[in-house]
mmCIF file of C-alpha atoms in Angstrom:
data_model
loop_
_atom_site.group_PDB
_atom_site.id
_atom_site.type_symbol
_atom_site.label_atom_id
_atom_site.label_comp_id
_atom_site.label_asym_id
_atom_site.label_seq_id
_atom_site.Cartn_x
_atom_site.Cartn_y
_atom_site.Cartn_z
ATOM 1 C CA UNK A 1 0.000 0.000 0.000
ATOM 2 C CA UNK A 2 0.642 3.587 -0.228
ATOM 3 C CA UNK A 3 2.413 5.911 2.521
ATOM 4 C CA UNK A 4 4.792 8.681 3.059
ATOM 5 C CA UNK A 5 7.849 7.949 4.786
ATOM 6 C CA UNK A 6 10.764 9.689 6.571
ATOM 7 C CA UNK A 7 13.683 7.929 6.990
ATOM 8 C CA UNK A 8 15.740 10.423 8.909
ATOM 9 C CA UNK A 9 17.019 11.911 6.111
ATOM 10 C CA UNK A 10 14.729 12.350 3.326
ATOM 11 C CA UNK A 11 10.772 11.873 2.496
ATOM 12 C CA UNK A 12 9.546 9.820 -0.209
ATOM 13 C CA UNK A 13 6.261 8.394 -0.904
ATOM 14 C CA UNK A 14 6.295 4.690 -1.462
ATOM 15 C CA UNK A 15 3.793 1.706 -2.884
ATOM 16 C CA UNK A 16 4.893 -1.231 -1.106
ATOM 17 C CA UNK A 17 3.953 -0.588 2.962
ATOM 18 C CA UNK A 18 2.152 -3.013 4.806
ATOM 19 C CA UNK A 19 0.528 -2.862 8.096
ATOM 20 C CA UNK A 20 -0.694 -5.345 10.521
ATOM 21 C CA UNK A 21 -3.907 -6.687 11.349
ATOM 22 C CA UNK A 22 -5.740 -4.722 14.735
ATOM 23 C CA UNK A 23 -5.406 -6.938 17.943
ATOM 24 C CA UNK A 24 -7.340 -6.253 21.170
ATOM 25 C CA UNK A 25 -8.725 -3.205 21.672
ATOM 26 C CA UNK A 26 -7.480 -1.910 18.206
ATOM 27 C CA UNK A 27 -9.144 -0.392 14.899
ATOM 28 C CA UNK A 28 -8.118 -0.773 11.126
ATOM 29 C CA UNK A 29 -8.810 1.855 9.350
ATOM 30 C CA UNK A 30 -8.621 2.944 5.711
ATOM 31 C CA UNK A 31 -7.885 6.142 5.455
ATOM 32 C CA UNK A 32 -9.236 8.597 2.926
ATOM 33 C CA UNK A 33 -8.108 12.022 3.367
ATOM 34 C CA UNK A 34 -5.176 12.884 5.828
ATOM 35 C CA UNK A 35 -4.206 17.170 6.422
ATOM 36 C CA UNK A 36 -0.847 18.333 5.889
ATOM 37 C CA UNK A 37 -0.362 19.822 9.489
ATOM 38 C CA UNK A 38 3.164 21.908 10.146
ATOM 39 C CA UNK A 39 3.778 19.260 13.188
ATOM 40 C CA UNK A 40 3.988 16.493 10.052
ATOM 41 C CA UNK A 41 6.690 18.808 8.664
ATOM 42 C CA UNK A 42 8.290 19.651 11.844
ATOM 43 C CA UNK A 43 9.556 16.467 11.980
ATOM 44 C CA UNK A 44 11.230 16.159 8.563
ATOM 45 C CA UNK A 45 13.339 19.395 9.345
ATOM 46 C CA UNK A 46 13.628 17.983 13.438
ATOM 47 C CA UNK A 47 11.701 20.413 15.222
ATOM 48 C CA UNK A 48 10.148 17.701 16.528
ATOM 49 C CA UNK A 49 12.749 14.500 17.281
ATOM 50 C CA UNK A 50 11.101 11.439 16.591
ATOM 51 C CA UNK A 51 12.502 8.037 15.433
ATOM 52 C CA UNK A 52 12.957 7.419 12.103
ATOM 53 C CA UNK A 53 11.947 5.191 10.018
ATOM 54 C CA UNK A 54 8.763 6.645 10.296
ATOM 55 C CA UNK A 55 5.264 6.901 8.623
ATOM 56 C CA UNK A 56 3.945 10.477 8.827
ATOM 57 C CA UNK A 57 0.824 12.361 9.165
ATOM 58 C CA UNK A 58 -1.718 12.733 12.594
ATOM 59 C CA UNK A 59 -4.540 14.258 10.899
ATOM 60 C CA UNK A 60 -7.085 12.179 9.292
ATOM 61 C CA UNK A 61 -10.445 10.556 8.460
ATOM 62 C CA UNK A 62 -11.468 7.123 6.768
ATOM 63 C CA UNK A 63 -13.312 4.361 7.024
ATOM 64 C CA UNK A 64 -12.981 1.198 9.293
ATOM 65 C CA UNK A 65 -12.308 -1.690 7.924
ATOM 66 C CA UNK A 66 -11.868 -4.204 10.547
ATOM 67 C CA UNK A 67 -11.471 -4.403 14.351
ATOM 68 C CA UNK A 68 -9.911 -6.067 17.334
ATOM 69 C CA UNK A 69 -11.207 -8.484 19.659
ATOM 70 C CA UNK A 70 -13.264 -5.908 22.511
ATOM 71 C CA UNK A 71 -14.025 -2.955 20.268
ATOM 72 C CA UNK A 72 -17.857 -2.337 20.290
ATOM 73 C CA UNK A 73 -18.103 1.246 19.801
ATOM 74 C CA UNK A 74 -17.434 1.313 16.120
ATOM 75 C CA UNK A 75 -17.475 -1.242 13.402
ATOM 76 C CA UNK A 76 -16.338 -1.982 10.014
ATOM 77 C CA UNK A 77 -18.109 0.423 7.334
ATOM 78 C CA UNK A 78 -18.362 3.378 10.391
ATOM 79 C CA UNK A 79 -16.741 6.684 9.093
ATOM 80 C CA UNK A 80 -14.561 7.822 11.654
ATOM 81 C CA UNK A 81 -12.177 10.582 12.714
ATOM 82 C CA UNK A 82 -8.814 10.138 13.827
ATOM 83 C CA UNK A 83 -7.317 11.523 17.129
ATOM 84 C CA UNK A 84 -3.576 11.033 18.386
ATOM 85 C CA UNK A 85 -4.708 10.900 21.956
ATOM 86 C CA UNK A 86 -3.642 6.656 22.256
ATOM 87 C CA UNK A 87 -4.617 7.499 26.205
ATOM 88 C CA UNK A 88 -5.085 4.519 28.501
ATOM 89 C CA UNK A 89 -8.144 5.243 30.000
ATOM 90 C CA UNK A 90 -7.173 4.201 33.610
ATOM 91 C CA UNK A 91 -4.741 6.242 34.722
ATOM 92 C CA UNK A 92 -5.726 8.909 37.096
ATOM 93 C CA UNK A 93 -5.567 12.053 34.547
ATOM 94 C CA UNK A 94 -8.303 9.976 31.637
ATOM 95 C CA UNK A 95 -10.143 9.258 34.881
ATOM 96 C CA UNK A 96 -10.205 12.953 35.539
ATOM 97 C CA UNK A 97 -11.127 13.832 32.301
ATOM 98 C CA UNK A 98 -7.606 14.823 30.805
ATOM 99 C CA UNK A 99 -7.075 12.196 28.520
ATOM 100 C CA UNK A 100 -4.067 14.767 26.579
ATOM 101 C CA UNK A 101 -2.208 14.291 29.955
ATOM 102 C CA UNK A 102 -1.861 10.335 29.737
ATOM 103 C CA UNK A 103 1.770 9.579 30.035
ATOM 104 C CA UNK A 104 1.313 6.283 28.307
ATOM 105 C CA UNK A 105 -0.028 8.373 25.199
ATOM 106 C CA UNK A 106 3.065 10.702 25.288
ATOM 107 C CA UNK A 107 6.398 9.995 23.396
ATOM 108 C CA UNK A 108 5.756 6.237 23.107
ATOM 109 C CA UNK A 109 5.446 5.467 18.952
ATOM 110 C CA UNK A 110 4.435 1.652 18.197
ATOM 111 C CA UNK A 111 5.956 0.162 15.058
ATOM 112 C CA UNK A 112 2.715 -1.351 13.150
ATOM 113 C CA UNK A 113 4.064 -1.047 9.650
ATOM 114 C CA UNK A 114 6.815 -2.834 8.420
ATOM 115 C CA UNK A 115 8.654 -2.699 4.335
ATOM 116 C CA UNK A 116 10.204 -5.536 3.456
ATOM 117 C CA UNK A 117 10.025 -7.181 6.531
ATOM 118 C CA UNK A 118 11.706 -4.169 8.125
ATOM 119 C CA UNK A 119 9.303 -2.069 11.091
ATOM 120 C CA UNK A 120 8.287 1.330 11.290
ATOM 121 C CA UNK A 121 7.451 4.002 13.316
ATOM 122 C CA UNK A 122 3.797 5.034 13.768
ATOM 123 C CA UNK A 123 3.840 8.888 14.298
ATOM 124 C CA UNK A 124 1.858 10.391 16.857
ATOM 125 C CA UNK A 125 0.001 6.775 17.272
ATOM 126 C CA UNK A 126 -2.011 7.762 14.263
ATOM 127 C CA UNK A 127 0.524 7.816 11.017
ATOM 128 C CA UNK A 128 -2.299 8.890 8.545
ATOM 129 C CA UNK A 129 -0.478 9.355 5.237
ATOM 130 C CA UNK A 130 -0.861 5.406 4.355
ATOM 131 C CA UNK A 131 -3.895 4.058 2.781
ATOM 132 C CA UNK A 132 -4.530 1.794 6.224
ATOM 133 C CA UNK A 133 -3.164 2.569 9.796
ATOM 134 C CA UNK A 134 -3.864 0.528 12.583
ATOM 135 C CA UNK A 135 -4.825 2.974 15.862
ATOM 136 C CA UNK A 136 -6.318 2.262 19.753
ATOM 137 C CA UNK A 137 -9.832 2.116 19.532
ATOM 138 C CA UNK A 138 -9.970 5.493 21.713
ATOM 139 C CA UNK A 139 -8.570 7.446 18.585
ATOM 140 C CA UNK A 140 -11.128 6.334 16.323
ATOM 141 C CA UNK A 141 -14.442 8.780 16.593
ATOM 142 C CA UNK A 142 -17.318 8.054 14.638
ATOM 143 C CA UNK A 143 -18.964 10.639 12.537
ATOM 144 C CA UNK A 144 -22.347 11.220 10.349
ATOM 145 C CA UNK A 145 -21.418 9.909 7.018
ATOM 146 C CA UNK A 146 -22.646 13.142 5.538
ATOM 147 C CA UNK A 147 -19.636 15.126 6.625
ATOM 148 C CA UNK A 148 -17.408 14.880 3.592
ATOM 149 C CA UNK A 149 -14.124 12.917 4.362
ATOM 150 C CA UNK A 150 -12.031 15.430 3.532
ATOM 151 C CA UNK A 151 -13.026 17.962 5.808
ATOM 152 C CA UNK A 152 -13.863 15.521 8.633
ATOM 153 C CA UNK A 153 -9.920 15.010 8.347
ATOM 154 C CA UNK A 154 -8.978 18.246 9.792
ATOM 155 C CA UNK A 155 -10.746 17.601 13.225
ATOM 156 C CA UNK A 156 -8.275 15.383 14.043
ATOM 157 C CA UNK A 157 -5.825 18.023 14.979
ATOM 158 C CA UNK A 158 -5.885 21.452 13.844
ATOM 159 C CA UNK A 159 -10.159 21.815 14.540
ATOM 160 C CA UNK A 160 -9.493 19.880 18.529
ATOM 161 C CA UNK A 161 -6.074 21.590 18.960
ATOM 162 C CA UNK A 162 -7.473 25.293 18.042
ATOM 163 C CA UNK A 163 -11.026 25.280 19.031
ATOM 164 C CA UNK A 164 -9.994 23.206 22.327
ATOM 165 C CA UNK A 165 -7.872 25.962 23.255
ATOM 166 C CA UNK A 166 -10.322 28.331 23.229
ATOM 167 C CA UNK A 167 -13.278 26.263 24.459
ATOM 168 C CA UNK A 168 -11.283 24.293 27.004
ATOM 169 C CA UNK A 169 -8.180 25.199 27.929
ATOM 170 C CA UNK A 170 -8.721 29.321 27.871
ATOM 171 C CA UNK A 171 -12.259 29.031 28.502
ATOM 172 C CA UNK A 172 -13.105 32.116 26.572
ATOM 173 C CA UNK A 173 -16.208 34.071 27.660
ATOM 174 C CA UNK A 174 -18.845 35.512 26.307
ATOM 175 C CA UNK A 175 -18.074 39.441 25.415
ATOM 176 C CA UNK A 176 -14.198 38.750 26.030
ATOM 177 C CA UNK A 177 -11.667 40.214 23.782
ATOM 178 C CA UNK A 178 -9.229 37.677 21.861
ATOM 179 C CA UNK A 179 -6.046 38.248 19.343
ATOM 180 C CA UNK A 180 -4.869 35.278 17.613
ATOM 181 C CA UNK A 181 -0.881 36.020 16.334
ATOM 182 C CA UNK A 182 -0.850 34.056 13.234
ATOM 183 C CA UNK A 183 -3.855 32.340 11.058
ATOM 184 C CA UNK A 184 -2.652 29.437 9.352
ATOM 185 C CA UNK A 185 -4.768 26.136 10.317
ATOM 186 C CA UNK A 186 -4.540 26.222 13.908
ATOM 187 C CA UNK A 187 -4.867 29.974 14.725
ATOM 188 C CA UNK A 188 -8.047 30.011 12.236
ATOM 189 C CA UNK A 189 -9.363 27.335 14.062
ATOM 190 C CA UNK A 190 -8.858 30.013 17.291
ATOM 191 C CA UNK A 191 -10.651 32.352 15.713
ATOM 192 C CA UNK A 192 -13.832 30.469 15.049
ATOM 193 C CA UNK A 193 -13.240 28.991 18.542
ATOM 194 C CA UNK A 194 -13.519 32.133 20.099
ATOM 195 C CA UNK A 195 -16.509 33.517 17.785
ATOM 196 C CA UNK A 196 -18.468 30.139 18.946
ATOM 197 C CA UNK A 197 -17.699 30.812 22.445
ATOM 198 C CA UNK A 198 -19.040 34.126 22.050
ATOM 199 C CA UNK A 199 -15.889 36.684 22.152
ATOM 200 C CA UNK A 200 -16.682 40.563 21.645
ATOM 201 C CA UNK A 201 -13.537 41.652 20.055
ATOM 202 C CA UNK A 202 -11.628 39.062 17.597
ATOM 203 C CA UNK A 203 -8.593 40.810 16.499
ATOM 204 C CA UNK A 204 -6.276 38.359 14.195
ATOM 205 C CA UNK A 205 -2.585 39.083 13.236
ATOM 206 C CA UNK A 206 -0.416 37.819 10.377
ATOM 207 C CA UNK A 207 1.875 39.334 8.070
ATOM 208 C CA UNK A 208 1.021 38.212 5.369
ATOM 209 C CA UNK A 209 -2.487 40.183 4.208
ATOM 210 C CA UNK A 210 -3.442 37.683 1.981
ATOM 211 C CA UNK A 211 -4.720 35.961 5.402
ATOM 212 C CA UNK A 212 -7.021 38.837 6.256
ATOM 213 C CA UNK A 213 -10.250 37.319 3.803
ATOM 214 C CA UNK A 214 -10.174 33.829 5.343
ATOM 215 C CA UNK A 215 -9.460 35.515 9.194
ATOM 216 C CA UNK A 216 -12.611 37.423 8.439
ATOM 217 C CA UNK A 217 -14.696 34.675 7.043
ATOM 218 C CA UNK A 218 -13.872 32.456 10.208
ATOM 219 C CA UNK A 219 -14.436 34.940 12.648
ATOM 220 C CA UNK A 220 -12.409 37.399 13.175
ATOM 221 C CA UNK A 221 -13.457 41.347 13.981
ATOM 222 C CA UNK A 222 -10.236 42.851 12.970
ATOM 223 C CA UNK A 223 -6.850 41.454 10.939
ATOM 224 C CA UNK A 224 -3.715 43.355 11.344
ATOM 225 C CA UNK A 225 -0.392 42.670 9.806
ATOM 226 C CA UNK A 226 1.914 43.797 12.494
ATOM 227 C CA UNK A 227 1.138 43.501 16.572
ATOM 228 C CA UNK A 228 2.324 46.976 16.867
ATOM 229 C CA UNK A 229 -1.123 48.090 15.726
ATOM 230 C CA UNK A 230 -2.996 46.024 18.036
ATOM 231 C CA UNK A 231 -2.785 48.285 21.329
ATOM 232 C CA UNK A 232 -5.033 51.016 18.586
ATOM 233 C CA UNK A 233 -7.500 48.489 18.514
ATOM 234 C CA UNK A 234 -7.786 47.101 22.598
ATOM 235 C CA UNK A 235 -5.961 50.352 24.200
ATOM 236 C CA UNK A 236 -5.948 48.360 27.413
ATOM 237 C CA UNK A 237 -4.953 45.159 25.789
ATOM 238 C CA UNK A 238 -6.848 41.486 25.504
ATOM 239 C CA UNK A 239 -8.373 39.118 27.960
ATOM 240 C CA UNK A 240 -6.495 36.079 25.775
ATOM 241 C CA UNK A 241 -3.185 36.210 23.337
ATOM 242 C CA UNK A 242 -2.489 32.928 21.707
ATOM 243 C CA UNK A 243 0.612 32.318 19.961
ATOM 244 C CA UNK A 244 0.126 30.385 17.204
ATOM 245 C CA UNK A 245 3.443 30.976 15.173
ATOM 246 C CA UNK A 246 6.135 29.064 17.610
ATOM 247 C CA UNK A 247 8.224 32.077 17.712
ATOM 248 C CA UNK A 248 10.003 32.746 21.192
ATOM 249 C CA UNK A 249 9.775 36.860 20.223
ATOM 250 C CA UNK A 250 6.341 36.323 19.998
ATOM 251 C CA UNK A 251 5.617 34.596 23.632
ATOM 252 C CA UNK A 252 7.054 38.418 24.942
ATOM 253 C CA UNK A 253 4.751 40.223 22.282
ATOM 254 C CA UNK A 254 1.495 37.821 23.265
ATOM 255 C CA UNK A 255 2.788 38.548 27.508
ATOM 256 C CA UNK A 256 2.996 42.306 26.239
ATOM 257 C CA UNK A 257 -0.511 42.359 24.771
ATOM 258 C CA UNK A 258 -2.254 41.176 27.824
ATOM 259 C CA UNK A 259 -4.674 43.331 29.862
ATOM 260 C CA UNK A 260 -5.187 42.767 33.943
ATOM 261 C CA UNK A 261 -6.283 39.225 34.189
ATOM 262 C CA UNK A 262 -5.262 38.207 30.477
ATOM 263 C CA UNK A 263 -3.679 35.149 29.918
ATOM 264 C CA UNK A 264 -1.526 34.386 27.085
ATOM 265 C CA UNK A 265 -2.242 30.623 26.118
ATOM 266 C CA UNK A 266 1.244 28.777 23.749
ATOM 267 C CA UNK A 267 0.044 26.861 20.714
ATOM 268 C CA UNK A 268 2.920 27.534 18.523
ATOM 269 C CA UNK A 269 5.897 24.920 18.126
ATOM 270 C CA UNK A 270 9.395 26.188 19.092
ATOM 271 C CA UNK A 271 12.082 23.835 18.887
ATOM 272 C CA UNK A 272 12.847 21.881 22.239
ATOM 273 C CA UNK A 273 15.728 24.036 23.440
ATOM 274 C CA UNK A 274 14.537 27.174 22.639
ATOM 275 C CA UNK A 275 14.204 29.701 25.205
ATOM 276 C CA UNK A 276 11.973 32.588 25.291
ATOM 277 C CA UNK A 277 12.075 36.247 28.285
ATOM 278 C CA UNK A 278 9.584 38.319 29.580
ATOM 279 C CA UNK A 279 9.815 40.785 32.831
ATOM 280 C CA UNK A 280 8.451 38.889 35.757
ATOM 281 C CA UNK A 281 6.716 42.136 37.622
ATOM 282 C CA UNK A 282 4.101 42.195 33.906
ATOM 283 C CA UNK A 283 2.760 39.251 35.670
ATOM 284 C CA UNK A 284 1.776 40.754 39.112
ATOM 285 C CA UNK A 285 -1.794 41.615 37.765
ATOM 286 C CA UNK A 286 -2.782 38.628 38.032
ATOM 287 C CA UNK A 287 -1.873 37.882 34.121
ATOM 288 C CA UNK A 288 -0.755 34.145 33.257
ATOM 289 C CA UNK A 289 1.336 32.020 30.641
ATOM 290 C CA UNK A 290 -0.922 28.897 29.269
ATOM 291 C CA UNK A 291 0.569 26.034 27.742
ATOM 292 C CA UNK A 292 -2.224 23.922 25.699
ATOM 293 C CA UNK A 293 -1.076 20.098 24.618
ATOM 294 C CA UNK A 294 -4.143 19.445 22.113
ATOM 295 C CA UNK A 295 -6.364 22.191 22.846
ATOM 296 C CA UNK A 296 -7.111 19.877 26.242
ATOM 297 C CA UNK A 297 -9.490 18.133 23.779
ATOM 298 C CA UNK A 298 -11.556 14.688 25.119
ATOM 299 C CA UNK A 299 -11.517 13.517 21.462
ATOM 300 C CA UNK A 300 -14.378 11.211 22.017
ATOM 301 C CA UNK A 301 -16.526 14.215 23.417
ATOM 302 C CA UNK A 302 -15.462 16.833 21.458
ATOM 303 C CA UNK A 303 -14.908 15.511 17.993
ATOM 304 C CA UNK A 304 -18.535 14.561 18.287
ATOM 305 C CA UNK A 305 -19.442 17.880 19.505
ATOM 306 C CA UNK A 306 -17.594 19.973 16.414
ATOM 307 C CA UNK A 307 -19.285 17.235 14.053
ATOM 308 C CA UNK A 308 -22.475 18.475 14.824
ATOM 309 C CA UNK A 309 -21.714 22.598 15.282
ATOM 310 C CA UNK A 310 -20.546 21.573 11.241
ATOM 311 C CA UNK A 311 -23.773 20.045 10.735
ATOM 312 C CA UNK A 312 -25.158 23.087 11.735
ATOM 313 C CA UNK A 313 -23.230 25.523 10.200
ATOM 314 C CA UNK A 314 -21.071 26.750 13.282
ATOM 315 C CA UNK A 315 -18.343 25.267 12.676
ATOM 316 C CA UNK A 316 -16.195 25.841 9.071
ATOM 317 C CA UNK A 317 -14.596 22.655 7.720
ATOM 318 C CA UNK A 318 -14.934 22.981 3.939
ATOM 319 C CA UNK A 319 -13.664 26.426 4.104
ATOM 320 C CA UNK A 320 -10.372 25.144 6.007
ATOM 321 C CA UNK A 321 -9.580 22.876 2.917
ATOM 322 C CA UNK A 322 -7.934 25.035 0.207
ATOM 323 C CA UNK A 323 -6.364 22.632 -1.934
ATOM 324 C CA UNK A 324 -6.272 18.709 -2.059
ATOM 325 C CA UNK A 325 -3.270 16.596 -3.277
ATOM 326 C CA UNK A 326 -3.550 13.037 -4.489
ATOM 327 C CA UNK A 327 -1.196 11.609 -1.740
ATOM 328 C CA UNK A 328 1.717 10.796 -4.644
ATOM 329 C CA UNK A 329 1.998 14.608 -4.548
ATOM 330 C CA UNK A 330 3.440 15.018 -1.194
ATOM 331 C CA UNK A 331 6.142 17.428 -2.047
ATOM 332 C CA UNK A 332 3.854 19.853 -3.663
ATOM 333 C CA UNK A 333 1.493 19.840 -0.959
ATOM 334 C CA UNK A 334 4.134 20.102 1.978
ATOM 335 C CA UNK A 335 5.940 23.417 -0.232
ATOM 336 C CA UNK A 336 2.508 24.662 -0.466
ATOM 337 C CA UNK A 337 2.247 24.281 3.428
ATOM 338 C CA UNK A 338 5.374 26.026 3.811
ATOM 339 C CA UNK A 339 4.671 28.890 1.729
ATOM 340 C CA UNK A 340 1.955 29.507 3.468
ATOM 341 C CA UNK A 341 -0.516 29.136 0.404
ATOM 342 C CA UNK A 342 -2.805 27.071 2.082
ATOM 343 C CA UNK A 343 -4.798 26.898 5.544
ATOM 344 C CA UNK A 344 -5.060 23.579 5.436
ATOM 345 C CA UNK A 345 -4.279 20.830 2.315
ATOM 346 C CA UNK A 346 -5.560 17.170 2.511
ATOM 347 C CA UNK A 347 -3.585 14.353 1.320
ATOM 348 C CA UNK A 348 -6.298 11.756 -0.629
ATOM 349 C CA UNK A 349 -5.945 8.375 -1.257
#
């Protein structure tokens, strides 16, 4: 079968992949449409260490094809979402409802494919740029059929990571003011987040204005290209700052932009050493520094919450997809990714 590999040094999409059959408490999926997220490409330039050889992409939606011995929530023909959450569910963080804390779903890739009789790594227990992928039953969420594949993809990650953030990990109130730095796929999911939770003021920021028609369409109140203007719009500052870039100069600017109270909640992916500074005393009015692994997301919960603010017209899906790729045309898709010419493009098979 098909699948895009990294091994270490280069990608390269390849024809002859195979991958086991489920065992206990496990779900074969075929997948159909898989998004391109930076995290995928973050670990083809090592931003993200991981083992390699490796099959890539987190981010996708299919249909199940078989299933392990105990599985009883879905079955084969379901449409399903895929999550990277391969939590336990008995250890005492998924029994308090923080599934994206599970240590035994954190840095611990399985090695369910295999070329030439050679194994490989499963990224982010998920691995959905092959035609089949074998994941826990927990990451497999069913859907409505009517929710076209390829946008039902994109919950997987960008949708749970940015609307989590707003919805669960921020908590963003009705009437609050938000600015999102940055509006590629996970900071337009913030915006929408925050205009479904309510927010008064949306004020987006990216430098590059071609981003101000979709930051608009998703939500947003006001688009700037530089932070420096922001301050003309919220005098006193906002209530929330996410960072969605990964940029350590940006955690000071998103600290900088806070108002009393604010918090300023990291979504962005710096590399593992970096380091970022900010003067202690800004945070003596009561102001705070949020990480967010996810967007806090119960995947089971919330994909099937998103599915139906879609359904309703809420939520934007379609509108995230800009461009699909037939999955032989990796390389075009990932330089689209990096150029920043798409919110979101979808691998298909």
């Amino acid at each position: 079968m098909r699948g895009v590999v990294f091994d270490g040094k280069e990608v390269r999409v390849v024809d002859d992949l195979e991958v086991r059959e489920p065992g206990p408490g496990e779900v074969l999926v075929g997948v159909r449409a898989a998004g391109l997220c930076h995290s995928d490409l973050a670990v083809v330039d090592g931003t993200i260490p991981f083992p390699a050889p490796v099959v890539l992409g987190h981010e996708g939606a299919g249909v199940v094809e078989a299933v392990g011995p105990g599985v009883t929530h879905v079955a084969a023909g379901d449409h399903v979402a895929l999550s990277t959450l391969a939590n336990c569910g008995a250890c005492a963080d998924c029994d308090r409802g923080r599934p994206t804390m599970c240590r035994k779903a954190i840095g611990r890739p399985g090695r369910p494919f295999s070329r030439a009789g050679n194994p490989l790594f499963q990224f982010a227990s998920n691995s959905s740029f092959a035609e089949r992928t074998v994941v826990k039953a927990v990451q497999a969420v069913r859907i409505p059929e009517d929710i076209p594949l390829t946008s039902a993809a994109l919950m997987g990650c960008g949708v749970l990571t940015g609307v989590g953030a707003v919805l669960n990990r921020a908590k963003v109130a009705h009437g609050e003011t938000v600015v999102v730095i940055g509006t590629g796929g996970i900071g337009l999911n913030v915006i929408q987040g925050a205009r479904i939770a309510g927010a008064g003021t949306i004020v987006a920021v990216d430098t590059n204005p071609a981003k101000e028609d979709p930051a608009l369409r998703f939500g947003a109140t006001h688009f700037l290209t530089s932070t420096d203007e922001v301050r003309e719009v919220l005098p006193t500052g906002a209530d929330h700052v996410f960072e969605c870039v990964g940029h350590t100069g940006l955690v000071r600017t998103a600290i900088d932009l806070l108002d009393r109270h604010g918090q300023a909640i990291l979504l962005g992916m710096t590399a593992p050493a970096a380091e970022a500074s900010f003067p202690p005393a800004a945070m003596f009015l009561d102001k705070s520094i949020l990480g967010c692994r996810y967007g806090s997301s119960r995947p089971q919960k919330d994909i099937a919450l998103y599915a139906e603010l879609y359904r309703s017209g809420r939520l934007l899906l379609d509108e995230l997809v800009t461009a699909t790729y037939p999955v032989e045309e990796f390389a075009r898709a990932a330089e689209d990714a990096e150029q920043g010419k798409v919110a979101r493009g979808v691998l298909t098979f």
